[in-house]
Coordinates of C-alpha atoms in Angstrom, one line a residue:
X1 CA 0.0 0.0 0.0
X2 CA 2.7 2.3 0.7
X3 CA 4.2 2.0 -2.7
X4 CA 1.2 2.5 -4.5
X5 CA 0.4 5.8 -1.8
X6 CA 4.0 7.0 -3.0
X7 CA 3.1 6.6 -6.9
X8 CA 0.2 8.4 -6.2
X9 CA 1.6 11.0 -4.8
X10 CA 4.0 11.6 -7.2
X11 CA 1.3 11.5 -9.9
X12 CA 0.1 14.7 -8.0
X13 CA 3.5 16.8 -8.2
X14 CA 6.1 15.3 -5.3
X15 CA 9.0 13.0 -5.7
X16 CA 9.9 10.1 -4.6
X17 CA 11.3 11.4 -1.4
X18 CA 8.7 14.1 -0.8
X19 CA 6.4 11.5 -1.0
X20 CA 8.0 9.2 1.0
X21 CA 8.4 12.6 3.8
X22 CA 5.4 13.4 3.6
X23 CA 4.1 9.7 4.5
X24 CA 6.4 9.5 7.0
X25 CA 5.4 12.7 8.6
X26 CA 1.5 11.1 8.9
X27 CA 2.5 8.5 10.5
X28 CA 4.9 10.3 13.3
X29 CA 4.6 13.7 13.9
X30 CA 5.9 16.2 15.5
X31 CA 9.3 14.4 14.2
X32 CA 12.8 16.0 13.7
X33 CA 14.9 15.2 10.6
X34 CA 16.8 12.3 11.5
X35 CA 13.4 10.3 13.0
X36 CA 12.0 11.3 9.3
X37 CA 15.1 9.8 7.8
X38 CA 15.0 6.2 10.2
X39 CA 10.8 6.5 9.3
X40 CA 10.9 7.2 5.9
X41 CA 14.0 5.5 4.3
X42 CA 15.1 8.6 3.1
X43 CA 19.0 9.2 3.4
X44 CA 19.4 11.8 6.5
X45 CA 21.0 14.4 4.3
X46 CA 18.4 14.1 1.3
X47 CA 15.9 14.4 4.1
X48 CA 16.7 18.0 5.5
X49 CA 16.6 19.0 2.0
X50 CA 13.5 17.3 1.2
X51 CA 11.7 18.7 4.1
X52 CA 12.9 22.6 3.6
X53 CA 11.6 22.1 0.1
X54 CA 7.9 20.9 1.5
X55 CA 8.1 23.5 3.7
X56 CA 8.4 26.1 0.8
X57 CA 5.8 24.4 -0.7
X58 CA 3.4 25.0 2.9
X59 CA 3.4 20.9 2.9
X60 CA 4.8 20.8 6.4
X61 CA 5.5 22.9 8.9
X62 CA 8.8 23.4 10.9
X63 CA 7.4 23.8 14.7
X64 CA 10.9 25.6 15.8
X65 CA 12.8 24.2 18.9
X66 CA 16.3 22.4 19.4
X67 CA 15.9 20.3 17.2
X68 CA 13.3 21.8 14.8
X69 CA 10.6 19.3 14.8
X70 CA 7.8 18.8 12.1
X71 CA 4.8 18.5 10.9
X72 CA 2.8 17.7 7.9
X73 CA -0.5 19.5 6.7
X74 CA -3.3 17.2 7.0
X75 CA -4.2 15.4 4.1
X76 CA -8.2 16.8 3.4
X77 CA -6.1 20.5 3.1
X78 CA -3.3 18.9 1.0
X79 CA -5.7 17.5 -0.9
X80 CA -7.7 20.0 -1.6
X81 CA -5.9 22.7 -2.7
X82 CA -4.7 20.6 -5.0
X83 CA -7.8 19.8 -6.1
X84 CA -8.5 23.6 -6.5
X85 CA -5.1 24.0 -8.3
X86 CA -6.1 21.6 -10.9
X87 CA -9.4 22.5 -11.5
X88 CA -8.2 25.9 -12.1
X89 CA -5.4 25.1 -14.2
X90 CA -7.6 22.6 -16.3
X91 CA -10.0 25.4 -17.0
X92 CA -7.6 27.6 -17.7
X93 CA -6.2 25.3 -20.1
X94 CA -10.0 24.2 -21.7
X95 CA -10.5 28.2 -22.5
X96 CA -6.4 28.7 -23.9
X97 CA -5.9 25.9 -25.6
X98 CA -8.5 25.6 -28.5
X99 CA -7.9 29.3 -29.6
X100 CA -4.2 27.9 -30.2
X101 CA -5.8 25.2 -32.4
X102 CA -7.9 27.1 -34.7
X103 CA -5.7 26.5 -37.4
X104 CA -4.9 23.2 -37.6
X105 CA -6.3 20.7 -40.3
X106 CA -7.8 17.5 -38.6
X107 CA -6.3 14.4 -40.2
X108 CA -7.5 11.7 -42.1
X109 CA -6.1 8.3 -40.7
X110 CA -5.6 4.8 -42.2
X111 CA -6.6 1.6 -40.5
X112 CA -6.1 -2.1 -42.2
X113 CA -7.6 -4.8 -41.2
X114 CA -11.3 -6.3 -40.0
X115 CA -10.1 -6.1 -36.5
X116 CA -8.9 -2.8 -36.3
X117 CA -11.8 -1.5 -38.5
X118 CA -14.4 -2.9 -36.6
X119 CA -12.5 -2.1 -33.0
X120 CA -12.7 1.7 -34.0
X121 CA -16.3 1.7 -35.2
X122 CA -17.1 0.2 -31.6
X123 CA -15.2 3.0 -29.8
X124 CA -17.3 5.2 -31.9
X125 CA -20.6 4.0 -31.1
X126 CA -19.6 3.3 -27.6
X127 CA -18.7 7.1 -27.2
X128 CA -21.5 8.2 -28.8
X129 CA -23.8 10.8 -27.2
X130 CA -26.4 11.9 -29.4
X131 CA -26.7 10.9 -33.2
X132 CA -25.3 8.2 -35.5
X133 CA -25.6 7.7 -39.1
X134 CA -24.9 4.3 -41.0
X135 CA -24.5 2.6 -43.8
X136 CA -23.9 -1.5 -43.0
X137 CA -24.0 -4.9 -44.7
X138 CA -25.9 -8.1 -43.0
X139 CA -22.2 -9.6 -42.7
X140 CA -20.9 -7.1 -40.6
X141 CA -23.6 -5.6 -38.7
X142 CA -23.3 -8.8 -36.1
X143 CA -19.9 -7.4 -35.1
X144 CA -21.7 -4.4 -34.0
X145 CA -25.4 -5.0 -33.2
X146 CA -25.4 -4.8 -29.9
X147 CA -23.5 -1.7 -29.3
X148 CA -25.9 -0.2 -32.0
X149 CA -28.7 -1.7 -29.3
X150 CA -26.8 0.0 -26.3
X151 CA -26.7 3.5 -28.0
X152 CA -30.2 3.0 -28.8
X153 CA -30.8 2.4 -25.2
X154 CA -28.8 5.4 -24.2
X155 CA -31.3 7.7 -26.1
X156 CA -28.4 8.0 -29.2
X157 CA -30.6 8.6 -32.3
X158 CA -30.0 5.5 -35.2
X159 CA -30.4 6.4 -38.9
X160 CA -29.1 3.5 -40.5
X161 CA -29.0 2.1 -44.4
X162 CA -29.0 -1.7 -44.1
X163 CA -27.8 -3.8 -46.9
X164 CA -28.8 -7.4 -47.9
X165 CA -31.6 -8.1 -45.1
X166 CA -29.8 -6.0 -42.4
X167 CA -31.7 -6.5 -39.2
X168 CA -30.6 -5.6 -35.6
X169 CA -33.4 -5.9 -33.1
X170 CA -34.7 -2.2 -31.5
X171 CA -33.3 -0.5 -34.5
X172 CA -35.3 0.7 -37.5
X173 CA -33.6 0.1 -40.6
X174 CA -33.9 1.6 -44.4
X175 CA -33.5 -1.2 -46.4
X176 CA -31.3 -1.2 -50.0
X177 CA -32.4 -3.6 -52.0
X178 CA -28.9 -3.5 -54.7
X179 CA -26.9 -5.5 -52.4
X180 CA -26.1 -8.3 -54.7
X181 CA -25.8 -5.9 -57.4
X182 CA -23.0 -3.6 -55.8
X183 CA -20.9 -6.4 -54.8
X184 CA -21.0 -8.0 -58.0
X185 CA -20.5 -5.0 -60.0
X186 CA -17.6 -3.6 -57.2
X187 CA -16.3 -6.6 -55.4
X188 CA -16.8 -5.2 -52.3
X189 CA -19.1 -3.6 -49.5
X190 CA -19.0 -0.7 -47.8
X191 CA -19.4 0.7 -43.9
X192 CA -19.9 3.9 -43.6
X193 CA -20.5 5.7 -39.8
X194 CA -20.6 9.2 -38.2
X195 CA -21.2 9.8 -34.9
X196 CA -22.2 12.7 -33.5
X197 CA -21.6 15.0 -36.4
X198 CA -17.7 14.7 -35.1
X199 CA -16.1 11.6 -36.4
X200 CA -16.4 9.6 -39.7
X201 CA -15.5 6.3 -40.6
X202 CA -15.4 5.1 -44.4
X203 CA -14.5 1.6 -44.7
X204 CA -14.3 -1.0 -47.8
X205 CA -14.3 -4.6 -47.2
X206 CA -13.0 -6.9 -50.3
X207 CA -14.8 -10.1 -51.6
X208 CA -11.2 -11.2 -52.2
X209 CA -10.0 -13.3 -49.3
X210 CA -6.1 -11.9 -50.4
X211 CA -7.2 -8.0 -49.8
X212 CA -7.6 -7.0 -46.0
X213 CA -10.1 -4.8 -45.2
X214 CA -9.0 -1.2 -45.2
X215 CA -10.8 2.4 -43.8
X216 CA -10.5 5.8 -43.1
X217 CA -11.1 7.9 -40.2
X218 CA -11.1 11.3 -38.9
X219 CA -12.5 14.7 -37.1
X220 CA -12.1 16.7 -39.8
X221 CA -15.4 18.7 -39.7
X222 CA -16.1 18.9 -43.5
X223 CA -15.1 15.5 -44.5
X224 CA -17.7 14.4 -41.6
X225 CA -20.3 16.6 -42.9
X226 CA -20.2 14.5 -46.5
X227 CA -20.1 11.5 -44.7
X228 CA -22.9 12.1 -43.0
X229 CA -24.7 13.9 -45.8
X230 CA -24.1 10.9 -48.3
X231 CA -25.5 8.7 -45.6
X232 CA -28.8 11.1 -45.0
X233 CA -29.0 11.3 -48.8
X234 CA -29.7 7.6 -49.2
X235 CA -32.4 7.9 -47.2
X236 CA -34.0 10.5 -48.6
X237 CA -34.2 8.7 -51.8
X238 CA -35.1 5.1 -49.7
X239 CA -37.7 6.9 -48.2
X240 CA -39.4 8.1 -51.3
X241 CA -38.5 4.8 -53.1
X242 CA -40.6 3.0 -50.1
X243 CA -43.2 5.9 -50.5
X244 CA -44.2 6.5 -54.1
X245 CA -43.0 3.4 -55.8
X246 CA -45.1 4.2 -58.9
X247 CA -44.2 7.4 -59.4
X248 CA -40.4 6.6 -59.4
X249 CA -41.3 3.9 -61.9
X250 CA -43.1 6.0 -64.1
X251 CA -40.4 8.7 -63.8
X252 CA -37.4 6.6 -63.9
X253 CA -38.1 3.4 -65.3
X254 CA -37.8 0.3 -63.0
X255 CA -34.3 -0.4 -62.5
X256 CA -32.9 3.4 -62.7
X257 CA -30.2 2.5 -65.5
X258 CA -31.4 5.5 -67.0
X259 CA -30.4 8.2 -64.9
X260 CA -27.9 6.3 -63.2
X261 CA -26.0 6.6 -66.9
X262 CA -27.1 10.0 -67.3
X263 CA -25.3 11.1 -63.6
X264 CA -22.5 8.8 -64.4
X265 CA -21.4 8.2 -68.1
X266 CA -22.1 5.1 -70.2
X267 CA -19.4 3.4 -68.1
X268 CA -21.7 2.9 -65.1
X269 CA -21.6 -0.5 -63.3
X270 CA -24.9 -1.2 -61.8
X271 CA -28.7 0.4 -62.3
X272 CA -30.2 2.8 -59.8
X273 CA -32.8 1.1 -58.1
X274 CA -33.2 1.1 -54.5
X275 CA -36.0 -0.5 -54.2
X276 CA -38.3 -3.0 -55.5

């Protein structure tokens, strides 16, 4: 225990043999140097020093008398003034720092790999406080379903685009029904996540067993506006798809090649529709 009250304490600002002083000064007090030194384990010499420097900092206090004795502040005082100090200094800090930070460009970060793809989308969801946006395959969606169900729980608001069936129990899904279709046409699926209009995720996953899965991150504000917007955009459409079938039929023929060409070029992959 007395290690760990020493590490502690050192967290907080002292050294090793302040700490060890000041522990020693609890224990014994009123004490002159050389009982802190046998108390403490601090060499008599390094002691004297050690306790003239507490004293500077109003940690102990020298009671006069030959020989000076000593004695330490208690710790609800020591404790809370540093607890003041900090507080301070943090909010100091909080107000200081971001006007230093106006400048810099958020980065855009790579990650590789199912396992460090999906690890970071859980942090995200797990951190989230108020709003996520989604785009998920069937496939993956079990890696994350019930963390999505935890945010639900939490109050976090779920807009989610599910491909091939997606389901996850408690969360209300717009389906895309081009699934087959994309991955056939791409060889891959996507995953696609903002949270909290502060973080977005854009990750590709390979059909090909030789090609790891690979994903971007980052803060930046208007590269998480687009993902989110992209995401909010599919539903839009999903929603009027689901809504006025005919219409979109009549308007855009059944399968959307159309204007899926006309937005894209001959060279388009796949056809439009999003819905049946």
């Amino acid at each position: 225990m007395a290690d760990n009250l020493v590490d502690k304490l050192k967290e907080l600002g002292l050294n090793s043999y302040e700490a060890k002083v000041y522990l020693a000064l609890l224990r014994q007090n009123p004490a002159t140097g050389y009982e802190i030194s046998k108390e403490s384990g601090v060499p008599q010499a390094r002691a004297y020093d050690t306790l003239k420097a507490l004293e500077a900092n109003n940690i102990v206090v020298a009671m006069g008398g030959k020989p000076v004795t000593y004695t330490p502040i208690s710790p609800h005082e020591l404790l809370d003034r540093w607890e003041r100090s900090f507080r301070g200094s943090v909010n100091y800090l909080r107000e200081a720092l971001p006007s230093l930070a106006n400048e810099t460009v958020e980065p855009i970060v790579n990650l590789r790999g199912k396992e460090a793809l999906f690890k970071h989308a859980l942090d995200m969801i797990n951190n989230a406080q108020h709003s996520l946006f989604v785009q998920i395959w069937r496939e993956d969606a079990q890696y994350l379903a019930s963390a999505f169900q935890e945010a639900k729980k939490r109050g976090v608001i779920i807009r989610m685009v599910g491909y091939d069936d997606c389901n996850i129990e408690g969360v209300d899904i717009f389906q895309h029904e081009r699934a087959d279709a994309i991955q056939q046409a791409y060889g891959l699926r996507w995953f696609i996540l903002s949270a909290d209009d502060k973080e977005g995720l854009v990750g590709t996953i390979s059909n090909a067993e030789d090609r790891q899965p690979q994903a971007i991150i980052t803060k930046n504000p208007g590269i998480v506006l687009l993902i989110k917007e992209f995401i909010v955009h599919d539903i839009f459409i999903l929603d009027i798809e689901k809504n006025l079938p005919e219409e979109m039929n009549r308007i855009y023929g059944s399968n959307r090649t159309e204007v899926r060409q006309k937005i894209e070029g001959s060279e388009s992959k796949i056809s439009f529709r999003l819905a049946k």
